[in-house]
Short mmCIF file of C-alpha atoms in Angstrom, two decimals:
data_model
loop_
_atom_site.label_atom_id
_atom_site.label_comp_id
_atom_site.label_asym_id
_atom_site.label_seq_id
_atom_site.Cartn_x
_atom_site.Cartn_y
_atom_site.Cartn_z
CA UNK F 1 -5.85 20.62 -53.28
CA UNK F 2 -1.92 20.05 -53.72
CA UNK F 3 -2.46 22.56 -56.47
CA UNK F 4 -4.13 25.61 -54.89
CA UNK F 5 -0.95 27.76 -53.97
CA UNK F 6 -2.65 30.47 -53.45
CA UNK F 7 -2.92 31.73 -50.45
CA UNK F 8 -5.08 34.34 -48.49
CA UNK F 9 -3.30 37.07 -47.52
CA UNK F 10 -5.29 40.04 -49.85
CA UNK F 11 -2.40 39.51 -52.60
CA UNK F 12 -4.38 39.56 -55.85
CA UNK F 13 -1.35 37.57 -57.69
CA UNK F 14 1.20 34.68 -57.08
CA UNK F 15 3.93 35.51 -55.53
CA UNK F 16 6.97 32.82 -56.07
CA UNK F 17 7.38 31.89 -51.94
CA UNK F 18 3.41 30.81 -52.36
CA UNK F 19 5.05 27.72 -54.34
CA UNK F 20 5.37 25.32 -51.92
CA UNK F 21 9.05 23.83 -53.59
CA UNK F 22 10.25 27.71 -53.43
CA UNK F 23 8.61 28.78 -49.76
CA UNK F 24 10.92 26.15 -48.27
CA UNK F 25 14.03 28.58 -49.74
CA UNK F 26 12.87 31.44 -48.33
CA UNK F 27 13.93 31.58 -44.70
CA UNK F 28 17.36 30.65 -46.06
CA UNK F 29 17.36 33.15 -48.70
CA UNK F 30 16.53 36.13 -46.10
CA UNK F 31 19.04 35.03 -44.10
CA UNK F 32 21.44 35.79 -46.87
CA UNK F 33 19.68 39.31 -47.87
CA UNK F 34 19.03 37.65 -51.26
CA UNK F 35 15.32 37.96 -50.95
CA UNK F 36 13.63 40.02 -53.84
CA UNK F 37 11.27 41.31 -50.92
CA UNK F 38 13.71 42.97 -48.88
CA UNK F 39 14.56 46.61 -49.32
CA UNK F 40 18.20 47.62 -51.08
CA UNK F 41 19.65 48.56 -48.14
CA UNK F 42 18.80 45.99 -46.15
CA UNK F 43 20.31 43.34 -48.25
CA UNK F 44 23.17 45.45 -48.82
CA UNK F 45 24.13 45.45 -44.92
CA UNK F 46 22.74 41.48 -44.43
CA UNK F 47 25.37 40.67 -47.06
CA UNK F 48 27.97 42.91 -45.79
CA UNK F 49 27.56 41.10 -42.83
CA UNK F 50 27.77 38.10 -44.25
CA UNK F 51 31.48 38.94 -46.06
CA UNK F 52 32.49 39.56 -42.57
CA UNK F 53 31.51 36.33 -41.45
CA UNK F 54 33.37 34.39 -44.17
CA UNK F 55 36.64 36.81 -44.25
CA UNK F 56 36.45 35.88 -40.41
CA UNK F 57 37.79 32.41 -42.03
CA UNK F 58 39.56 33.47 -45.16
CA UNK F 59 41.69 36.24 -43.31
CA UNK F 60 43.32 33.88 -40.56
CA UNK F 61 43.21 30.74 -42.74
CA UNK F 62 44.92 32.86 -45.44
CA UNK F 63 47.66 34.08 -42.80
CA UNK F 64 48.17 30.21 -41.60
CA UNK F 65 48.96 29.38 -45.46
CA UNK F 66 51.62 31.82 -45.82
CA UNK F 67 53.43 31.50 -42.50
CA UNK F 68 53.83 27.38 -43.48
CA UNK F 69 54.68 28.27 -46.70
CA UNK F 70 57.20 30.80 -45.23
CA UNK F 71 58.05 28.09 -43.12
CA UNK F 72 58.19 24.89 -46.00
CA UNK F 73 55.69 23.13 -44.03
CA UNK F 74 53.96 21.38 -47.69
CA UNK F 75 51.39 19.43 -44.67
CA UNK F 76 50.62 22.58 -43.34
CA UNK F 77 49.07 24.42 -46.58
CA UNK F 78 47.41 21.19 -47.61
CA UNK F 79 45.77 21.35 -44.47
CA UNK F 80 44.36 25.04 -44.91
CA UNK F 81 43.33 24.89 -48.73
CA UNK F 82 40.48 22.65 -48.62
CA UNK F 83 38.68 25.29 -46.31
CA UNK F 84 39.85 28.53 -47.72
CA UNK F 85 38.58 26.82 -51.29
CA UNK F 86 35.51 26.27 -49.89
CA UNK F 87 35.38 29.35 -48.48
CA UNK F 88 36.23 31.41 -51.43
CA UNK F 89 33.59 29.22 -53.11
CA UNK F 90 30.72 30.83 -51.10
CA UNK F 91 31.94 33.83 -51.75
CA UNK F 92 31.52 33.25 -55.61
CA UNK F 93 28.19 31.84 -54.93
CA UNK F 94 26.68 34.90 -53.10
CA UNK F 95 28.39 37.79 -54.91
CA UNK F 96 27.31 36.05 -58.49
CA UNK F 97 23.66 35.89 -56.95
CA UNK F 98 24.09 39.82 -55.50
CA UNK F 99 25.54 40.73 -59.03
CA UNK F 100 22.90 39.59 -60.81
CA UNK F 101 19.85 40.09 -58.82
CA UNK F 102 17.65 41.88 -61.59
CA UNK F 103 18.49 38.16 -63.57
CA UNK F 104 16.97 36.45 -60.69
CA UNK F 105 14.18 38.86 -60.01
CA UNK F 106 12.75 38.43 -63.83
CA UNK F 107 13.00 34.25 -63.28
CA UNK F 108 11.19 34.80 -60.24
CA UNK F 109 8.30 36.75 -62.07
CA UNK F 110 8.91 34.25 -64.57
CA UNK F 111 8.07 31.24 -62.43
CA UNK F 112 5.27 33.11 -61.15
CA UNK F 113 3.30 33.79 -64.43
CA UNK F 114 4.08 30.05 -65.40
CA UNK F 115 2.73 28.55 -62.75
CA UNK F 116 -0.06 30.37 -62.62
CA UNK F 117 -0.54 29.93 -66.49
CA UNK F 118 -0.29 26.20 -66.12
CA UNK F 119 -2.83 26.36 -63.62
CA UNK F 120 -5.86 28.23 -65.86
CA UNK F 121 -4.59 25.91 -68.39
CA UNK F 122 -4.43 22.06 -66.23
CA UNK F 123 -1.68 21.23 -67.58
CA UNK F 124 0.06 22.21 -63.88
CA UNK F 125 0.44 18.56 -63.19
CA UNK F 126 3.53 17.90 -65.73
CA UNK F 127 5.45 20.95 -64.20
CA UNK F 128 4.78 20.03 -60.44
CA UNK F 129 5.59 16.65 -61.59
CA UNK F 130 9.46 17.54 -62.26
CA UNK F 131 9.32 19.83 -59.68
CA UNK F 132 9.07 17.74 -57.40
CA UNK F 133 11.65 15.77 -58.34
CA UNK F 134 13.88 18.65 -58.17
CA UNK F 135 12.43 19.71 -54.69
CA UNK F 136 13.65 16.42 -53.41
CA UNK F 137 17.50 16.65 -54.66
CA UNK F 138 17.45 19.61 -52.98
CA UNK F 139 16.41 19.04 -49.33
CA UNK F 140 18.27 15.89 -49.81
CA UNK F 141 21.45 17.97 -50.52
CA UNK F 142 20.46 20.52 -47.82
CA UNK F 143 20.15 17.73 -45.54
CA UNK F 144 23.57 15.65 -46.26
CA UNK F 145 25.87 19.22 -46.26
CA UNK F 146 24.41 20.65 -43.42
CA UNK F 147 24.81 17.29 -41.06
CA UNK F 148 27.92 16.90 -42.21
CA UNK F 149 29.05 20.34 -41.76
CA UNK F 150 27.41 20.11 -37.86
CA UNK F 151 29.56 16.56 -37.44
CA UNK F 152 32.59 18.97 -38.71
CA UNK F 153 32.10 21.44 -35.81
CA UNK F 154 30.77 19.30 -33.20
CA UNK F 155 34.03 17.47 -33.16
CA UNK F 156 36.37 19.96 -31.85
CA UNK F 157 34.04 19.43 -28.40
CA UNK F 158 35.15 16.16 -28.32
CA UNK F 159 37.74 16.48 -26.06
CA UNK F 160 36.48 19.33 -23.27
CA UNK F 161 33.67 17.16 -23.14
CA UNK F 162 35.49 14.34 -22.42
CA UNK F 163 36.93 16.57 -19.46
CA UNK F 164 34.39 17.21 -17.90
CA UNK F 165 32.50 13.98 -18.07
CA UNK F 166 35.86 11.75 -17.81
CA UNK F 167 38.69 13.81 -16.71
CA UNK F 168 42.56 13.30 -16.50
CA UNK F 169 44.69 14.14 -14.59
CA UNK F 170 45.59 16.20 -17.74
CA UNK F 171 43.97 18.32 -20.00
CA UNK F 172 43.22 16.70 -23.02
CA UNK F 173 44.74 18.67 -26.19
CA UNK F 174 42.83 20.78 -28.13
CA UNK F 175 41.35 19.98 -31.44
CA UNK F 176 40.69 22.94 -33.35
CA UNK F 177 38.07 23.30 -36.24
CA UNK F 178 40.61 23.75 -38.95
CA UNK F 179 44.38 25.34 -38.88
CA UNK F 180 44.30 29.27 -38.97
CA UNK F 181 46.48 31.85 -37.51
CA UNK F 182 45.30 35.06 -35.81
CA UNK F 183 48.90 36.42 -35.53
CA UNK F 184 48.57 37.94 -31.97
CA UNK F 185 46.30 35.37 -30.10
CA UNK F 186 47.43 32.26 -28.26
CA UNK F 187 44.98 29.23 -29.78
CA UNK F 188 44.94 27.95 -26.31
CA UNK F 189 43.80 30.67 -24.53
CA UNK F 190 41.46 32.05 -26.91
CA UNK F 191 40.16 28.34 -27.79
CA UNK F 192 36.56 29.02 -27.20
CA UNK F 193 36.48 32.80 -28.64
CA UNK F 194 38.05 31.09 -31.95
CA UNK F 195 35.66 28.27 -32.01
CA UNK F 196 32.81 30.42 -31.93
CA UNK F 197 34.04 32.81 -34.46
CA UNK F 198 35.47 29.18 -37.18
CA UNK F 199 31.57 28.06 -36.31
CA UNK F 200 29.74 30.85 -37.04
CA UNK F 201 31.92 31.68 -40.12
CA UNK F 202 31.54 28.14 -41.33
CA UNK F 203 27.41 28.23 -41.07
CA UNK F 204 26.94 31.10 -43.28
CA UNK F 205 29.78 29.38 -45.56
CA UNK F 206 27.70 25.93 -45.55
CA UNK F 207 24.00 27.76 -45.58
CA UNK F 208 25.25 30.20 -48.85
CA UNK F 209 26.58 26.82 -50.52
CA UNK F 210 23.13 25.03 -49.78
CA UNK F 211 20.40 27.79 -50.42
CA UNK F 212 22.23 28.97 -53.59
CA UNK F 213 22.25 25.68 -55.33
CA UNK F 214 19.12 24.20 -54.35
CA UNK F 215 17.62 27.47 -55.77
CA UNK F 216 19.40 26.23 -59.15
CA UNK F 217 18.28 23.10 -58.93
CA UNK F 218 14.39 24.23 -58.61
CA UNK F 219 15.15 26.78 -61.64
CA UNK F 220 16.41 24.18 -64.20
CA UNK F 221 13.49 21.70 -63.10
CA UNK F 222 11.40 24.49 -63.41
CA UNK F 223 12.72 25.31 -67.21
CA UNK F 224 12.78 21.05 -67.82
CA UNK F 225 9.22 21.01 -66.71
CA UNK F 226 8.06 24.09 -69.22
CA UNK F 227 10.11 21.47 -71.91
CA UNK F 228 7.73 18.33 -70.72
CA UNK F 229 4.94 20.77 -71.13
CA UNK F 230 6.05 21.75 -74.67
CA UNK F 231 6.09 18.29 -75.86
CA UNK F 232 2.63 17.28 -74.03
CA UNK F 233 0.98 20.24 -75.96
CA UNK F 234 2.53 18.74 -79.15
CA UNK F 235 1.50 15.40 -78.64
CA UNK F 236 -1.86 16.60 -77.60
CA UNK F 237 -2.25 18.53 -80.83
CA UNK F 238 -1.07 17.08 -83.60
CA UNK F 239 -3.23 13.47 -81.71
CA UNK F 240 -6.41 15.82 -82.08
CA UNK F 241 -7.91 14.97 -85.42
CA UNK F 242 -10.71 18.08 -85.24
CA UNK F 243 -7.23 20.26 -84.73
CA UNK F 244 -5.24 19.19 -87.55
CA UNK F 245 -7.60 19.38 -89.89
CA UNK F 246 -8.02 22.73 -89.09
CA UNK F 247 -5.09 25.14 -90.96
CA UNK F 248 -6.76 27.99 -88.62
CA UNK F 249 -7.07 26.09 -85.81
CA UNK F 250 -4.08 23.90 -86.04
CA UNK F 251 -1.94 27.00 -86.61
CA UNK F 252 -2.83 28.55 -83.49
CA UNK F 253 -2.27 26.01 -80.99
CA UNK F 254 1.02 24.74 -82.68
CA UNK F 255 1.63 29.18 -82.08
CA UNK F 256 1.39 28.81 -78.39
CA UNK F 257 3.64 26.10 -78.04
CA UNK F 258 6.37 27.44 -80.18
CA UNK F 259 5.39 30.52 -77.88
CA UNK F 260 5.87 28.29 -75.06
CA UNK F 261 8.96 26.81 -76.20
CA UNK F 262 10.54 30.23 -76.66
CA UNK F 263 9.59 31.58 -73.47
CA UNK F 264 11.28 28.55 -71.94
CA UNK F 265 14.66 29.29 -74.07
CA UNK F 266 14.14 32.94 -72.82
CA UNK F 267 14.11 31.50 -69.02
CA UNK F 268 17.12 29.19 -70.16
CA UNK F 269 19.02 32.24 -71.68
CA UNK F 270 18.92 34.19 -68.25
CA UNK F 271 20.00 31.28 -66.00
CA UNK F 272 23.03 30.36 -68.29
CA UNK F 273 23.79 33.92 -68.60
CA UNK F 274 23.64 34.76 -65.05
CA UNK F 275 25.74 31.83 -63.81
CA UNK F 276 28.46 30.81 -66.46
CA UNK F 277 31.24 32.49 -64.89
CA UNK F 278 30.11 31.59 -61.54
CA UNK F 279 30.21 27.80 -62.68
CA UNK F 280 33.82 28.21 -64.34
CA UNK F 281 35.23 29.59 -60.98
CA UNK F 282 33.05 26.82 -58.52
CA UNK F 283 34.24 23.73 -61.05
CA UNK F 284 37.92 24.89 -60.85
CA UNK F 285 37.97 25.33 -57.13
CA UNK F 286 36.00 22.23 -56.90
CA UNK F 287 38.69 20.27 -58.40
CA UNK F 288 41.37 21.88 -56.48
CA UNK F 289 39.73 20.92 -53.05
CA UNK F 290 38.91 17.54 -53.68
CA UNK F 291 42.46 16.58 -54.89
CA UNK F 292 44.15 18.49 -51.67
CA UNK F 293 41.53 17.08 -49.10
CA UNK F 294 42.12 13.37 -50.46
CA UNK F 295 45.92 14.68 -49.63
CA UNK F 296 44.88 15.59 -46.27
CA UNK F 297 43.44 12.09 -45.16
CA UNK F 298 46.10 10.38 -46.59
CA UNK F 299 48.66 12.78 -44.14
CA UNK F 300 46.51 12.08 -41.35
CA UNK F 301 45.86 8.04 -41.21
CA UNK F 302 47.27 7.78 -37.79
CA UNK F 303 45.10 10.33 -36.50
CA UNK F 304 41.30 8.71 -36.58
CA UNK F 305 39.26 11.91 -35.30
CA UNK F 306 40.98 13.96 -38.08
CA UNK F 307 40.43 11.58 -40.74
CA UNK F 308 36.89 11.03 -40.06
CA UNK F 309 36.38 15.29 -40.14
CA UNK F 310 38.24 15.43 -43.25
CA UNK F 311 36.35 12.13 -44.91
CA UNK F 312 33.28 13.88 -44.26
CA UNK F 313 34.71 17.23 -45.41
CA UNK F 314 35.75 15.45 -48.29
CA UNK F 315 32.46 13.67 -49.12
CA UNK F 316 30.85 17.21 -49.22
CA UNK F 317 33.01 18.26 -51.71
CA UNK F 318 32.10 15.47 -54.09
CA UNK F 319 28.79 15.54 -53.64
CA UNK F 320 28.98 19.44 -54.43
CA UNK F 321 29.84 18.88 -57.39
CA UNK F 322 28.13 16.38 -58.25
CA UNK F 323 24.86 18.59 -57.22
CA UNK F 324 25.98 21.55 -59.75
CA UNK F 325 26.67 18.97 -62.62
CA UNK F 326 23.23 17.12 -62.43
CA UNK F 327 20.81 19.63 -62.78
CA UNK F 328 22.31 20.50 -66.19
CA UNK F 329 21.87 16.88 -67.26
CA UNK F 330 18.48 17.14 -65.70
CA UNK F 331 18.17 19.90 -68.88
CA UNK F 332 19.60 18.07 -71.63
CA UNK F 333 17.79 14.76 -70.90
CA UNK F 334 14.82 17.02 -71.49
CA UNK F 335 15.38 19.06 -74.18
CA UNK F 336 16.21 15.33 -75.96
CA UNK F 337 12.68 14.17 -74.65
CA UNK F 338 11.11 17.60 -76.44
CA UNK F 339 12.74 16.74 -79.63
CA UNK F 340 11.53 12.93 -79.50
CA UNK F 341 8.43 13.98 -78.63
CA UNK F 342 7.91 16.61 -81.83
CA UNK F 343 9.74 13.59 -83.97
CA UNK F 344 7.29 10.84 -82.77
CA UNK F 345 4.19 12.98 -83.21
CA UNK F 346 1.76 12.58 -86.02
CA UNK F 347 3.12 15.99 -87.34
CA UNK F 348 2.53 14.42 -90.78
CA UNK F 349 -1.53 14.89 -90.81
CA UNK F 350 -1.27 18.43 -89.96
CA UNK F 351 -1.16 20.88 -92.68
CA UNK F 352 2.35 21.62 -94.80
CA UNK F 353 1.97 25.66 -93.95
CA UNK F 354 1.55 24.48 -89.67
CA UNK F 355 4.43 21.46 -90.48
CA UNK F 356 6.76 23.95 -91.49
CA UNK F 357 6.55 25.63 -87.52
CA UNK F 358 7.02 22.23 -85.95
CA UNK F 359 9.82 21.62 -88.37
CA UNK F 360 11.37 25.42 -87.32
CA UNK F 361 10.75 24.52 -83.41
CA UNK F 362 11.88 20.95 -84.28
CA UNK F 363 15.49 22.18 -85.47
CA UNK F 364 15.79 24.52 -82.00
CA UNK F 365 15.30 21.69 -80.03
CA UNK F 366 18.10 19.68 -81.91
CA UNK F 367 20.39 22.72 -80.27
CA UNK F 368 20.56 20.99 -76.29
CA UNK F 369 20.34 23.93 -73.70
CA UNK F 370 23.41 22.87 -71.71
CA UNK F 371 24.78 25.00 -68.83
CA UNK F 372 28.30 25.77 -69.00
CA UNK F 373 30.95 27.43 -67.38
CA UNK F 374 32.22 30.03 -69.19
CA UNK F 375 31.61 28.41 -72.02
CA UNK F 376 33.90 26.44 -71.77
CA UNK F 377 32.74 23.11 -69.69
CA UNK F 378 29.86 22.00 -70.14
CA UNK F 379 27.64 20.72 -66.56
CA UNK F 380 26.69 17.22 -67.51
CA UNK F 381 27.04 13.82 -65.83
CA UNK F 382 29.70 12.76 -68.60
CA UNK F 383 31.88 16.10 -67.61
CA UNK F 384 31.35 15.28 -63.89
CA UNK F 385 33.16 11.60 -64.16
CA UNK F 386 35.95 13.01 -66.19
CA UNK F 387 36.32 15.94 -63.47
CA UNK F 388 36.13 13.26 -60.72
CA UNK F 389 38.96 11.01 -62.57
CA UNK F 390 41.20 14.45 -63.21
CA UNK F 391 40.75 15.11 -59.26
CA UNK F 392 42.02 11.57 -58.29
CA UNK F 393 44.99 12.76 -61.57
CA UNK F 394 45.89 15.59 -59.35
CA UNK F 395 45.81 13.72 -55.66
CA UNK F 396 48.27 11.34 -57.02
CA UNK F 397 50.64 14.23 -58.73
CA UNK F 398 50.15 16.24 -55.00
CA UNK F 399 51.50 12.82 -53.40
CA UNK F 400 54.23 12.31 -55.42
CA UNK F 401 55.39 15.83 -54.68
CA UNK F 402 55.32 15.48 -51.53
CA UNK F 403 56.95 12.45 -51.30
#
């Protein structure tokens, strides 16, 4: 029963939200306008609506960068950059998705036809398998980002709380969410206008950041688990004596895997394409906000409430990045497996005209599908420790500076 997706609403064919790993994305995804089901225009004025929210935090965070830097105040623009970078950084995320929405459309359709092929053929098992692995990094990620970016915004309340429920004979002074200047508002005044503007702005930043890559993280399992498949089917066939000894038959089921392989270099070929340069620009910020919010601690030791914000600030950032570099490790480990798996079969009872196939699909699979950005880095494990020792690099070169 864990199988039968389908469900009963007079649609004749899968439709990718029928996946239980995928319907839990699609609330969030509608919420972005990102949802192949939506009309044009209605996406078009959901995600105009949400560039207001997040230039609601660029604009003013951008203004309180330039007046400190106008002003020499080094503490001051570390303290703004770590939120205008992650700022910017949804921004990326949902414009790359918006720009390449026919890319994501066809690896919907392409999930759908899988699944369902899988399915007719029992072999769904392997997929759902990964899948579900996947699923789980995902609402795990959800989960830590989102609670941290709540304990992040609940923390400004600290203090009028604290007046009301043990007042002073003072007003306690206000914390605000981060540093930003509105040029022609008192903070004081307008604390609570401000804080409900920073909050809003900073839930569509933290719920683009989430949906986005935990819809990456289901597509690469997805394209791993078509891999597993691959090498099942191999092992399957070439173990099946009344196959191999069958050029006819032997040379058309080793033809639908190679078929099978290629569709899921196809799938592989869309993803990479439709989120290289997205990568390139995420990694680089990344690293930038990492190295200035490790700064920003440091600045503010005496200052507990601010360091725990920015700790947890900071913890989100690493574990950002550590989210976009696994998934493409997730690939290569299985594009290796697909390759052991053809090498450890018993390809050598088939026939020589079906061994030279395996041998062709044997050589792709030497050639690891790794994501990259731009081309240039590729998203691996290995890369992620070397981008996590060139961060701590830069938070030392920042301190020294500023010293």
């Amino acid at each position: 029963m864990g199988y039968l997706v389908f469900q009963r609403n007079r649609r004749e064919h899968l439709d990718i939200f029928d996946i239980p790993h995928y319907k839990m994305l699609q609330k969030y995804l509608q919420f972005l306008g990102q949802d192949p089901h939506q009309r044009s225009e209605t996406r078009k004025i959901i995600l105009f609506v949400m560039m207001i929210a997040t230039a609601g935090i660029y604009i003013p965070t951008s203004i309180a960068i330039y007046v400190s830097f106008c002003d020499k105040d080094i503490d001051g623009v570390i303290e703004c950059l770590p939120h205008l970078i992650a700022t910017v950084t949804s921004i990326v995320k949902i414009l790359n998705m918006y720009i390449h929405r026919e890319n994501f459309k066809k690896m919907f359709d392409f999930v759908t036809k899988e699944w369902e092929q899988l399915k007719l053929n029992n072999e769904l098992y392997l997929l759902e398998e990964i899948m579900l692995q996947g699923s789980r990094i995902a609402q795990l990620y959800r989960h830590t980002l989102l609670s941290s970016v709540t304990l992040f915004m609940l923390t400004p309340l600290l203090y009028p709380i604290l007046d009301v429920v043990l007042p002073l004979n003072e007003t306690r002074p206000r914390m605000y969410m981060f540093k930003v200047n509105y040029l022609v508002f008192d903070d004081d005044e307008y604390f609570y206008y401000i804080y409900f503007q920073l909050a809003w702005g900073s839930t569509v930043v933290a719920v683009i950041v989430v949906t986005i890559d935990s819809l990456y993280i289901l597509m690469v399992h997805h394209i791993s688990g078509l891999l597993a498949v691959c090498g099942y089917q191999i092992q399957k066939v070439t173990g099946n004596r009344s196959v191999v000894t069958n050029e006819i038959n032997a040379h058309r089921q080793f033809r639908k895997c190679i078929i099978a392989h290629d569709k899921a270099i196809q799938f592989y070929n869309i993803l990479n394409e439709s989120s290289r340069s997205s990568y390139l620009i995420q990694v680089g910020l990344n690293m930038m906000g990492i190295s200035v919010t490790a700064v920003q601690i440091v600045v503010n030791l005496d200052k507990p409430e601010e360091v725990i914000r920015t700790a947890a600030f900071l913890g989100s950032e690493q574990f950002h990045l550590f989210v976009i570099s696994l998934p493409g490790q997730v690939l290569l480990d299985h594009c290796s497996a697909l390759s052991d798996n053809i090498y450890s079969s018993t390809w050598y009872n088939i026939p020589v005209k079906v061994q030279k196939m395996l041998h062709t699909m044997q050589i792709r699979s030497k050639k690891a599908c790794s994501l990259t950005a731009g081309g240039l880095y590729e998203m691996n494990m290995e890369n992620f420790g070397v981008t996590f020792k060139t961060c701590m690099s830069y938070f030392t070169m920042l301190m020294s500076l500023k010293e």
